[in-house]
Short mmCIF file of N, CA and C in Angstrom, two decimals:
data_model
loop_
_atom_site.label_atom_id
_atom_site.label_comp_id
_atom_site.label_asym_id
_atom_site.label_seq_id
_atom_site.Cartn_x
_atom_site.Cartn_y
_atom_site.Cartn_z
N MET B 1 70.81 52.39 -265.07
CA MET B 1 71.87 52.23 -266.04
C MET B 1 73.25 52.41 -265.38
N LEU B 2 73.39 53.47 -264.59
CA LEU B 2 74.67 53.72 -263.92
C LEU B 2 74.99 52.59 -262.95
N LEU B 3 73.96 52.10 -262.21
CA LEU B 3 74.18 51.00 -261.28
C LEU B 3 74.64 49.75 -262.03
N ARG B 4 74.06 49.49 -263.19
CA ARG B 4 74.46 48.33 -264.00
C ARG B 4 75.93 48.48 -264.41
N PHE B 5 76.35 49.69 -264.76
CA PHE B 5 77.75 49.95 -265.11
C PHE B 5 78.67 49.60 -263.94
N PHE B 6 78.32 50.10 -262.71
CA PHE B 6 79.16 49.82 -261.55
C PHE B 6 79.18 48.34 -261.23
N ARG B 7 78.06 47.66 -261.37
CA ARG B 7 78.04 46.22 -261.10
C ARG B 7 78.96 45.49 -262.08
N GLY B 8 78.93 45.86 -263.33
CA GLY B 8 79.80 45.24 -264.32
C GLY B 8 81.26 45.54 -264.04
N LEU B 9 81.54 46.75 -263.62
CA LEU B 9 82.90 47.18 -263.34
C LEU B 9 83.50 46.47 -262.13
N PHE B 10 82.68 46.16 -261.13
CA PHE B 10 83.18 45.57 -259.89
C PHE B 10 82.70 44.14 -259.69
N GLY B 11 82.68 43.36 -260.74
CA GLY B 11 82.40 41.94 -260.62
C GLY B 11 80.97 41.61 -260.26
N GLY B 12 80.03 42.45 -260.62
CA GLY B 12 78.64 42.16 -260.37
C GLY B 12 78.14 42.60 -259.02
N LYS B 13 79.00 43.07 -258.13
CA LYS B 13 78.57 43.48 -256.80
C LYS B 13 78.43 44.99 -256.74
N PRO B 14 77.36 45.48 -256.09
CA PRO B 14 77.19 46.91 -255.91
C PRO B 14 78.34 47.47 -255.07
N VAL B 15 78.49 48.76 -255.05
CA VAL B 15 79.61 49.37 -254.35
C VAL B 15 79.14 50.41 -253.35
N SER B 16 80.03 50.76 -252.44
CA SER B 16 79.86 51.86 -251.51
C SER B 16 81.06 52.77 -251.74
N THR B 17 80.91 54.04 -251.43
CA THR B 17 82.04 54.94 -251.63
C THR B 17 83.05 54.85 -250.49
N VAL B 18 82.71 54.19 -249.39
CA VAL B 18 83.63 54.03 -248.27
C VAL B 18 84.33 52.69 -248.41
N LYS B 19 85.64 52.72 -248.45
CA LYS B 19 86.44 51.51 -248.70
C LYS B 19 87.20 51.07 -247.45
N SER B 20 87.52 49.78 -247.40
CA SER B 20 88.32 49.25 -246.29
C SER B 20 89.60 50.04 -246.14
N GLY B 21 89.97 50.30 -244.89
CA GLY B 21 91.17 51.07 -244.59
C GLY B 21 90.94 52.56 -244.47
N SER B 22 89.79 53.03 -244.98
CA SER B 22 89.50 54.46 -244.86
C SER B 22 88.80 54.75 -243.54
N ILE B 23 88.82 56.00 -243.14
CA ILE B 23 88.14 56.41 -241.92
C ILE B 23 86.63 56.45 -242.20
N ALA B 24 85.88 55.79 -241.36
CA ALA B 24 84.43 55.75 -241.52
C ALA B 24 83.82 57.11 -241.18
N PRO B 25 82.90 57.59 -242.01
CA PRO B 25 82.21 58.84 -241.67
C PRO B 25 81.45 58.69 -240.35
N VAL B 26 81.57 59.69 -239.50
CA VAL B 26 80.86 59.63 -238.22
C VAL B 26 79.43 60.14 -238.40
N PHE B 27 78.55 59.60 -237.61
CA PHE B 27 77.15 60.01 -237.65
C PHE B 27 76.53 59.82 -236.28
N THR B 28 75.44 60.51 -236.07
CA THR B 28 74.63 60.37 -234.87
C THR B 28 73.20 60.21 -235.33
N LEU B 29 72.53 59.16 -234.85
CA LEU B 29 71.14 58.89 -235.25
C LEU B 29 70.30 58.58 -234.02
N PRO B 30 69.00 58.84 -234.13
CA PRO B 30 68.11 58.46 -233.03
C PRO B 30 67.89 56.95 -233.02
N GLY B 31 67.80 56.41 -231.83
CA GLY B 31 67.56 54.99 -231.69
C GLY B 31 66.13 54.70 -231.30
N MET B 32 65.73 53.46 -231.49
CA MET B 32 64.40 53.03 -231.10
C MET B 32 64.22 53.12 -229.58
N ASP B 33 65.33 53.17 -228.87
CA ASP B 33 65.29 53.27 -227.41
C ASP B 33 65.08 54.71 -226.94
N GLY B 34 64.93 55.65 -227.89
CA GLY B 34 64.71 57.05 -227.54
C GLY B 34 65.98 57.83 -227.30
N LYS B 35 67.12 57.17 -227.40
CA LYS B 35 68.41 57.83 -227.17
C LYS B 35 69.07 58.16 -228.50
N SER B 36 70.02 59.08 -228.44
CA SER B 36 70.83 59.43 -229.60
C SER B 36 72.08 58.56 -229.57
N HIS B 37 72.44 57.98 -230.74
CA HIS B 37 73.59 57.08 -230.82
C HIS B 37 74.65 57.69 -231.73
N SER B 38 75.83 57.92 -231.17
CA SER B 38 76.93 58.55 -231.88
C SER B 38 78.01 57.52 -232.18
N LEU B 39 78.41 57.45 -233.44
CA LEU B 39 79.48 56.53 -233.82
C LEU B 39 80.77 56.88 -233.07
N ALA B 40 81.09 58.16 -233.00
CA ALA B 40 82.32 58.58 -232.32
C ALA B 40 82.34 58.11 -230.86
N GLU B 41 81.21 58.22 -230.17
CA GLU B 41 81.13 57.78 -228.78
C GLU B 41 81.22 56.26 -228.67
N ALA B 42 80.52 55.55 -229.54
CA ALA B 42 80.52 54.09 -229.50
C ALA B 42 81.91 53.53 -229.73
N LEU B 43 82.68 54.15 -230.62
CA LEU B 43 84.02 53.65 -230.93
C LEU B 43 84.97 53.76 -229.73
N LYS B 44 84.65 54.60 -228.76
CA LYS B 44 85.49 54.73 -227.57
C LYS B 44 85.48 53.46 -226.74
N LYS B 45 84.43 52.63 -226.86
CA LYS B 45 84.37 51.40 -226.08
C LYS B 45 84.75 50.16 -226.89
N GLY B 46 84.86 50.30 -228.22
CA GLY B 46 85.23 49.16 -229.04
C GLY B 46 84.70 49.28 -230.46
N PRO B 47 84.78 48.19 -231.23
CA PRO B 47 84.34 48.22 -232.62
C PRO B 47 82.82 48.38 -232.74
N VAL B 48 82.41 48.84 -233.92
CA VAL B 48 80.98 49.00 -234.22
C VAL B 48 80.67 48.25 -235.50
N LEU B 49 79.64 47.43 -235.47
CA LEU B 49 79.13 46.78 -236.67
C LEU B 49 77.80 47.47 -236.98
N ALA B 50 77.74 48.16 -238.12
CA ALA B 50 76.55 48.88 -238.54
C ALA B 50 75.95 48.20 -239.76
N ALA B 51 74.72 47.70 -239.61
CA ALA B 51 74.02 47.00 -240.68
C ALA B 51 72.89 47.88 -241.20
N PHE B 52 73.08 48.46 -242.38
CA PHE B 52 72.07 49.33 -243.00
C PHE B 52 71.05 48.45 -243.73
N PHE B 53 69.76 48.76 -243.56
CA PHE B 53 68.72 47.93 -244.16
C PHE B 53 67.42 48.69 -244.40
N LYS B 54 66.55 48.07 -245.21
CA LYS B 54 65.17 48.50 -245.40
C LYS B 54 64.29 47.31 -245.06
N ILE B 55 63.15 47.58 -244.43
CA ILE B 55 62.30 46.49 -243.98
C ILE B 55 61.71 45.67 -245.13
N SER B 56 61.52 46.30 -246.29
CA SER B 56 60.90 45.61 -247.42
C SER B 56 61.88 44.77 -248.24
N CYS B 57 63.14 44.81 -247.89
CA CYS B 57 64.20 44.13 -248.64
C CYS B 57 64.30 42.66 -248.21
N PRO B 58 64.01 41.71 -249.13
CA PRO B 58 64.09 40.30 -248.76
C PRO B 58 65.50 39.84 -248.37
N VAL B 59 66.51 40.44 -248.95
CA VAL B 59 67.88 40.05 -248.59
C VAL B 59 68.22 40.58 -247.19
N CYS B 60 67.67 41.73 -246.82
CA CYS B 60 67.84 42.24 -245.46
C CYS B 60 67.16 41.30 -244.47
N GLN B 61 65.97 40.85 -244.82
CA GLN B 61 65.22 39.92 -243.97
C GLN B 61 66.00 38.62 -243.77
N PHE B 62 66.73 38.20 -244.78
CA PHE B 62 67.55 36.99 -244.71
C PHE B 62 68.83 37.23 -243.90
N THR B 63 69.44 38.40 -244.07
CA THR B 63 70.77 38.68 -243.52
C THR B 63 70.77 39.09 -242.06
N LEU B 64 69.85 39.96 -241.65
CA LEU B 64 69.93 40.50 -240.29
C LEU B 64 69.84 39.45 -239.19
N PRO B 65 69.09 38.36 -239.33
CA PRO B 65 69.15 37.34 -238.28
C PRO B 65 70.55 36.73 -238.09
N PHE B 66 71.36 36.69 -239.14
CA PHE B 66 72.74 36.23 -238.98
C PHE B 66 73.57 37.27 -238.22
N VAL B 67 73.29 38.55 -238.47
CA VAL B 67 73.97 39.60 -237.70
C VAL B 67 73.55 39.51 -236.24
N GLU B 68 72.29 39.17 -236.00
CA GLU B 68 71.81 38.96 -234.62
C GLU B 68 72.60 37.84 -233.95
N ARG B 69 72.88 36.77 -234.67
CA ARG B 69 73.71 35.68 -234.11
C ARG B 69 75.08 36.21 -233.70
N MET B 70 75.65 37.05 -234.55
CA MET B 70 76.96 37.62 -234.24
C MET B 70 76.86 38.47 -232.97
N TYR B 71 75.78 39.25 -232.87
CA TYR B 71 75.55 40.09 -231.69
C TYR B 71 75.42 39.23 -230.43
N GLU B 72 74.67 38.14 -230.53
CA GLU B 72 74.48 37.27 -229.37
C GLU B 72 75.80 36.68 -228.90
N THR B 73 76.73 36.48 -229.81
CA THR B 73 78.03 35.92 -229.47
C THR B 73 79.02 36.98 -229.01
N TYR B 74 79.11 38.10 -229.71
CA TYR B 74 80.18 39.08 -229.48
C TYR B 74 79.69 40.44 -228.97
N GLY B 75 78.39 40.66 -228.95
CA GLY B 75 77.87 41.96 -228.48
C GLY B 75 78.05 42.12 -226.99
N GLY B 76 77.89 43.32 -226.54
CA GLY B 76 78.02 43.56 -225.11
C GLY B 76 78.93 44.73 -224.85
N GLY B 77 79.65 44.65 -223.76
CA GLY B 77 80.43 45.77 -223.28
C GLY B 77 81.54 46.28 -224.17
N HIS B 78 82.14 45.43 -225.02
CA HIS B 78 83.30 45.87 -225.78
C HIS B 78 83.04 46.00 -227.28
N ALA B 79 81.79 45.90 -227.69
CA ALA B 79 81.45 46.03 -229.11
C ALA B 79 80.01 46.52 -229.23
N SER B 80 79.76 47.30 -230.28
CA SER B 80 78.40 47.79 -230.53
C SER B 80 77.90 47.22 -231.85
N PHE B 81 76.66 46.85 -231.88
CA PHE B 81 75.98 46.39 -233.09
C PHE B 81 74.78 47.30 -233.29
N TRP B 82 74.63 47.81 -234.51
CA TRP B 82 73.51 48.69 -234.83
C TRP B 82 72.82 48.23 -236.10
N ALA B 83 71.51 48.15 -236.06
CA ALA B 83 70.69 47.95 -237.24
C ALA B 83 70.25 49.35 -237.66
N VAL B 84 70.74 49.84 -238.78
CA VAL B 84 70.46 51.21 -239.23
C VAL B 84 69.34 51.15 -240.27
N SER B 85 68.14 51.50 -239.85
CA SER B 85 66.95 51.37 -240.68
C SER B 85 66.71 52.61 -241.54
N GLN B 86 66.34 52.36 -242.78
CA GLN B 86 65.95 53.44 -243.69
C GLN B 86 64.43 53.60 -243.71
N ASP B 87 63.77 53.11 -242.66
CA ASP B 87 62.31 53.21 -242.53
C ASP B 87 61.96 53.91 -241.24
N ASP B 88 60.66 54.15 -241.03
CA ASP B 88 60.24 54.85 -239.82
C ASP B 88 60.29 53.93 -238.60
N ALA B 89 60.15 54.52 -237.43
CA ALA B 89 60.31 53.79 -236.18
C ALA B 89 59.27 52.68 -236.01
N SER B 90 58.05 52.94 -236.38
CA SER B 90 56.99 51.94 -236.22
C SER B 90 57.27 50.69 -237.06
N ASP B 91 57.58 50.89 -238.34
CA ASP B 91 57.87 49.77 -239.22
C ASP B 91 59.15 49.04 -238.80
N THR B 92 60.13 49.79 -238.33
CA THR B 92 61.39 49.20 -237.88
C THR B 92 61.16 48.32 -236.66
N LYS B 93 60.32 48.79 -235.74
CA LYS B 93 60.00 47.99 -234.55
C LYS B 93 59.36 46.67 -234.95
N GLU B 94 58.41 46.71 -235.87
CA GLU B 94 57.76 45.48 -236.34
C GLU B 94 58.77 44.53 -236.99
N PHE B 95 59.67 45.08 -237.81
CA PHE B 95 60.70 44.28 -238.47
C PHE B 95 61.56 43.58 -237.42
N CYS B 96 62.04 44.33 -236.45
CA CYS B 96 62.92 43.76 -235.42
C CYS B 96 62.22 42.67 -234.63
N GLU B 97 60.96 42.87 -234.33
CA GLU B 97 60.21 41.84 -233.61
C GLU B 97 60.02 40.60 -234.47
N GLU B 98 59.65 40.79 -235.74
CA GLU B 98 59.40 39.66 -236.63
C GLU B 98 60.65 38.82 -236.88
N PHE B 99 61.81 39.49 -237.03
CA PHE B 99 63.03 38.77 -237.38
C PHE B 99 63.97 38.54 -236.19
N GLY B 100 63.50 38.84 -234.98
CA GLY B 100 64.27 38.54 -233.78
C GLY B 100 65.51 39.38 -233.58
N ILE B 101 65.47 40.62 -234.04
CA ILE B 101 66.63 41.51 -233.91
C ILE B 101 66.57 42.20 -232.55
N LYS B 102 67.56 41.92 -231.70
CA LYS B 102 67.56 42.47 -230.35
C LYS B 102 68.61 43.55 -230.16
N PHE B 103 69.56 43.65 -231.09
CA PHE B 103 70.56 44.72 -230.95
C PHE B 103 69.92 46.05 -231.33
N PRO B 104 70.50 47.17 -230.90
CA PRO B 104 69.86 48.47 -231.10
C PRO B 104 69.58 48.80 -232.56
N ALA B 105 68.38 49.32 -232.79
CA ALA B 105 67.99 49.79 -234.12
C ALA B 105 67.99 51.31 -234.12
N LEU B 106 68.64 51.89 -235.12
CA LEU B 106 68.69 53.34 -235.30
C LEU B 106 67.88 53.71 -236.52
N ILE B 107 67.38 54.94 -236.56
CA ILE B 107 66.52 55.38 -237.65
C ILE B 107 67.26 56.40 -238.52
N ASP B 108 67.39 56.09 -239.81
CA ASP B 108 68.08 56.93 -240.79
C ASP B 108 67.10 57.31 -241.90
N GLU B 109 65.92 57.86 -241.53
CA GLU B 109 64.89 58.02 -242.55
C GLU B 109 64.83 59.39 -243.23
N ASP B 110 64.91 60.48 -242.54
CA ASP B 110 64.72 61.79 -243.16
C ASP B 110 65.92 62.20 -244.01
N GLY B 111 65.89 61.85 -245.28
CA GLY B 111 66.97 62.18 -246.19
C GLY B 111 68.13 61.20 -246.14
N TYR B 112 68.06 60.19 -245.30
CA TYR B 112 69.09 59.15 -245.18
C TYR B 112 70.50 59.74 -244.97
N PRO B 113 70.69 60.56 -243.95
CA PRO B 113 72.00 61.21 -243.78
C PRO B 113 73.17 60.23 -243.63
N ALA B 114 73.02 59.20 -242.81
CA ALA B 114 74.13 58.26 -242.63
C ALA B 114 74.34 57.42 -243.88
N SER B 115 73.27 56.92 -244.47
CA SER B 115 73.38 56.12 -245.70
C SER B 115 74.08 56.91 -246.80
N ASN B 116 73.73 58.19 -246.92
CA ASN B 116 74.35 59.03 -247.95
C ASN B 116 75.83 59.28 -247.66
N GLN B 117 76.19 59.44 -246.38
CA GLN B 117 77.60 59.63 -246.04
C GLN B 117 78.44 58.43 -246.47
N TYR B 118 77.84 57.25 -246.42
CA TYR B 118 78.55 56.03 -246.78
C TYR B 118 78.40 55.68 -248.26
N GLY B 119 77.64 56.48 -249.00
CA GLY B 119 77.48 56.27 -250.44
C GLY B 119 76.81 54.96 -250.79
N LEU B 120 75.82 54.56 -250.00
CA LEU B 120 75.18 53.27 -250.22
C LEU B 120 74.40 53.24 -251.54
N THR B 121 74.54 52.12 -252.23
CA THR B 121 73.77 51.89 -253.45
C THR B 121 72.74 50.80 -253.24
N ASN B 122 72.97 49.94 -252.26
CA ASN B 122 72.09 48.80 -252.00
C ASN B 122 72.05 48.50 -250.51
N VAL B 123 71.00 47.80 -250.10
CA VAL B 123 70.92 47.25 -248.76
C VAL B 123 70.62 45.77 -248.89
N PRO B 124 71.03 44.97 -247.93
CA PRO B 124 71.78 45.39 -246.76
C PRO B 124 73.23 45.72 -247.12
N THR B 125 73.77 46.68 -246.41
CA THR B 125 75.20 46.96 -246.46
C THR B 125 75.67 46.99 -245.01
N ILE B 126 76.71 46.24 -244.74
CA ILE B 126 77.19 46.09 -243.36
C ILE B 126 78.64 46.53 -243.30
N PHE B 127 78.94 47.32 -242.29
CA PHE B 127 80.30 47.82 -242.09
C PHE B 127 80.79 47.42 -240.71
N LEU B 128 82.02 46.94 -240.62
CA LEU B 128 82.69 46.74 -239.34
C LEU B 128 83.74 47.83 -239.22
N ILE B 129 83.58 48.62 -238.17
CA ILE B 129 84.45 49.79 -237.96
C ILE B 129 85.28 49.54 -236.70
N ALA B 130 86.60 49.63 -236.85
CA ALA B 130 87.53 49.40 -235.75
C ALA B 130 87.47 50.57 -234.76
N PRO B 131 87.91 50.35 -233.52
CA PRO B 131 87.90 51.43 -232.53
C PRO B 131 88.65 52.68 -232.97
N ASP B 132 89.62 52.55 -233.88
CA ASP B 132 90.34 53.74 -234.35
C ASP B 132 89.58 54.47 -235.45
N GLY B 133 88.37 54.00 -235.78
CA GLY B 133 87.53 54.66 -236.78
C GLY B 133 87.72 54.17 -238.19
N LYS B 134 88.63 53.23 -238.41
CA LYS B 134 88.86 52.72 -239.76
C LYS B 134 87.88 51.60 -240.10
N LEU B 135 87.45 51.61 -241.33
CA LEU B 135 86.60 50.55 -241.83
C LEU B 135 87.48 49.33 -242.10
N VAL B 136 87.17 48.20 -241.43
CA VAL B 136 88.02 47.01 -241.58
C VAL B 136 87.37 45.91 -242.40
N ALA B 137 86.05 45.96 -242.56
CA ALA B 137 85.35 44.95 -243.37
C ALA B 137 83.98 45.49 -243.75
N SER B 138 83.48 45.00 -244.89
CA SER B 138 82.14 45.41 -245.31
C SER B 138 81.52 44.31 -246.15
N SER B 139 80.21 44.40 -246.28
CA SER B 139 79.45 43.45 -247.07
C SER B 139 78.29 44.19 -247.72
N VAL B 140 78.09 43.98 -249.00
CA VAL B 140 76.95 44.55 -249.72
C VAL B 140 76.10 43.39 -250.20
N GLY B 141 74.82 43.41 -249.84
CA GLY B 141 73.99 42.25 -250.07
C GLY B 141 74.33 41.23 -249.00
N PHE B 142 74.05 39.97 -249.25
CA PHE B 142 74.45 38.91 -248.32
C PHE B 142 75.71 38.28 -248.88
N GLU B 143 76.81 38.38 -248.14
CA GLU B 143 78.08 37.78 -248.53
C GLU B 143 78.54 36.89 -247.37
N LYS B 144 78.37 35.60 -247.53
CA LYS B 144 78.70 34.64 -246.47
C LYS B 144 80.13 34.81 -245.97
N ALA B 145 81.09 34.86 -246.89
CA ALA B 145 82.50 34.98 -246.50
C ALA B 145 82.77 36.28 -245.75
N ALA B 146 82.16 37.37 -246.18
CA ALA B 146 82.37 38.66 -245.51
C ALA B 146 81.81 38.63 -244.09
N LEU B 147 80.65 38.01 -243.90
CA LEU B 147 80.09 37.91 -242.56
C LEU B 147 80.96 37.02 -241.66
N GLU B 148 81.51 35.94 -242.23
CA GLU B 148 82.42 35.10 -241.46
C GLU B 148 83.68 35.87 -241.06
N THR B 149 84.18 36.70 -241.97
CA THR B 149 85.35 37.53 -241.67
C THR B 149 85.02 38.52 -240.56
N MET B 150 83.85 39.15 -240.62
CA MET B 150 83.45 40.10 -239.58
C MET B 150 83.34 39.41 -238.23
N ALA B 151 82.76 38.21 -238.21
CA ALA B 151 82.63 37.47 -236.96
C ALA B 151 84.00 37.14 -236.38
N ALA B 152 84.94 36.73 -237.22
CA ALA B 152 86.29 36.41 -236.75
C ALA B 152 86.98 37.66 -236.20
N LYS B 153 86.81 38.78 -236.89
CA LYS B 153 87.41 40.03 -236.40
C LYS B 153 86.77 40.47 -235.09
N MET B 154 85.46 40.29 -234.95
CA MET B 154 84.78 40.63 -233.69
C MET B 154 85.32 39.77 -232.55
N ALA B 155 85.56 38.50 -232.84
CA ALA B 155 86.12 37.62 -231.81
C ALA B 155 87.47 38.17 -231.33
N ARG B 156 88.31 38.59 -232.28
CA ARG B 156 89.62 39.13 -231.91
C ARG B 156 89.48 40.43 -231.12
N TYR B 157 88.61 41.32 -231.59
CA TYR B 157 88.41 42.60 -230.89
C TYR B 157 87.92 42.41 -229.46
N THR B 158 87.04 41.45 -229.27
CA THR B 158 86.43 41.26 -227.95
C THR B 158 87.20 40.29 -227.08
N GLY B 159 88.23 39.65 -227.64
CA GLY B 159 89.02 38.70 -226.88
C GLY B 159 88.28 37.40 -226.59
N MET B 160 87.29 37.11 -227.40
CA MET B 160 86.50 35.90 -227.21
C MET B 160 86.93 34.80 -228.17
N GLN B 161 86.56 33.60 -227.86
CA GLN B 161 86.81 32.46 -228.73
C GLN B 161 85.92 32.60 -229.97
N ALA B 162 86.49 32.45 -231.14
CA ALA B 162 85.71 32.53 -232.38
C ALA B 162 84.72 31.37 -232.44
N GLN B 163 83.50 31.68 -232.83
CA GLN B 163 82.44 30.69 -232.95
C GLN B 163 81.95 30.67 -234.39
N PRO B 164 81.53 29.51 -234.89
CA PRO B 164 80.98 29.47 -236.25
C PRO B 164 79.70 30.31 -236.33
N LEU B 165 79.57 31.07 -237.37
CA LEU B 165 78.38 31.90 -237.55
C LEU B 165 77.24 31.07 -238.14
N PHE B 166 77.57 30.14 -238.99
CA PHE B 166 76.56 29.32 -239.66
C PHE B 166 76.57 27.92 -239.06
N ARG B 167 75.39 27.36 -238.90
CA ARG B 167 75.23 26.08 -238.22
C ARG B 167 75.38 24.92 -239.19
N PRO B 168 75.89 23.77 -238.69
CA PRO B 168 76.01 22.58 -239.54
C PRO B 168 74.64 22.21 -240.13
N GLY B 169 74.64 21.88 -241.41
CA GLY B 169 73.40 21.49 -242.07
C GLY B 169 72.54 22.64 -242.55
N GLU B 170 72.91 23.85 -242.17
CA GLU B 170 72.16 25.04 -242.59
C GLU B 170 72.51 25.35 -244.05
N VAL B 171 71.50 25.49 -244.89
CA VAL B 171 71.73 25.81 -246.30
C VAL B 171 71.85 27.32 -246.43
N VAL B 172 73.08 27.77 -246.68
CA VAL B 172 73.36 29.21 -246.76
C VAL B 172 74.12 29.47 -248.05
N PRO B 173 73.56 30.32 -248.93
CA PRO B 173 74.26 30.62 -250.18
C PRO B 173 75.52 31.44 -249.92
N ASP B 174 76.43 31.43 -250.86
CA ASP B 174 77.64 32.26 -250.74
C ASP B 174 77.31 33.74 -250.92
N TYR B 175 76.34 34.04 -251.77
CA TYR B 175 76.05 35.45 -252.07
C TYR B 175 74.59 35.61 -252.50
N LYS B 176 73.99 36.68 -252.04
CA LYS B 176 72.67 37.12 -252.50
C LYS B 176 72.78 38.62 -252.72
N PRO B 177 72.52 39.10 -253.92
CA PRO B 177 72.62 40.55 -254.14
C PRO B 177 71.51 41.29 -253.41
N GLY B 178 71.86 42.49 -252.93
CA GLY B 178 70.88 43.33 -252.23
C GLY B 178 70.17 44.24 -253.18
#
């Protein structure tokens, strides 16, 4: 009922408590690579794109391969991309293999500490965080325009030529709720 109220209040789209222009809450989560990943440390080398998801979510299954495309274009030394899973490591590994996700996957399962810091109501929720720690763009569910904006901002941050995220002839909806 409360979620329906918020959706009605904000044009049908779910909300997060972290808004553009605000300082992103810092977190440290274990990665599938066995290492600990700290947002504060990652921001020292450049922007961070954090895509929160659940493996059972069909919109996450649809969205994360597009984030992978962004990673393939702009990931590397000056930007970090994280798939922040709300599932266990085994299921997350299977998801990443099935959907071709090669950027680092972090595990946010025991009580969802990072998800709760960001006030998530739905997945996928994607945040682009600038090196100064400010949230510069976000997407709840699949939002084509928001992902295009994030890709353009990543191009600027990394000093690379902007590339189209979606391919000619590809049927991609403007929005899919998460």
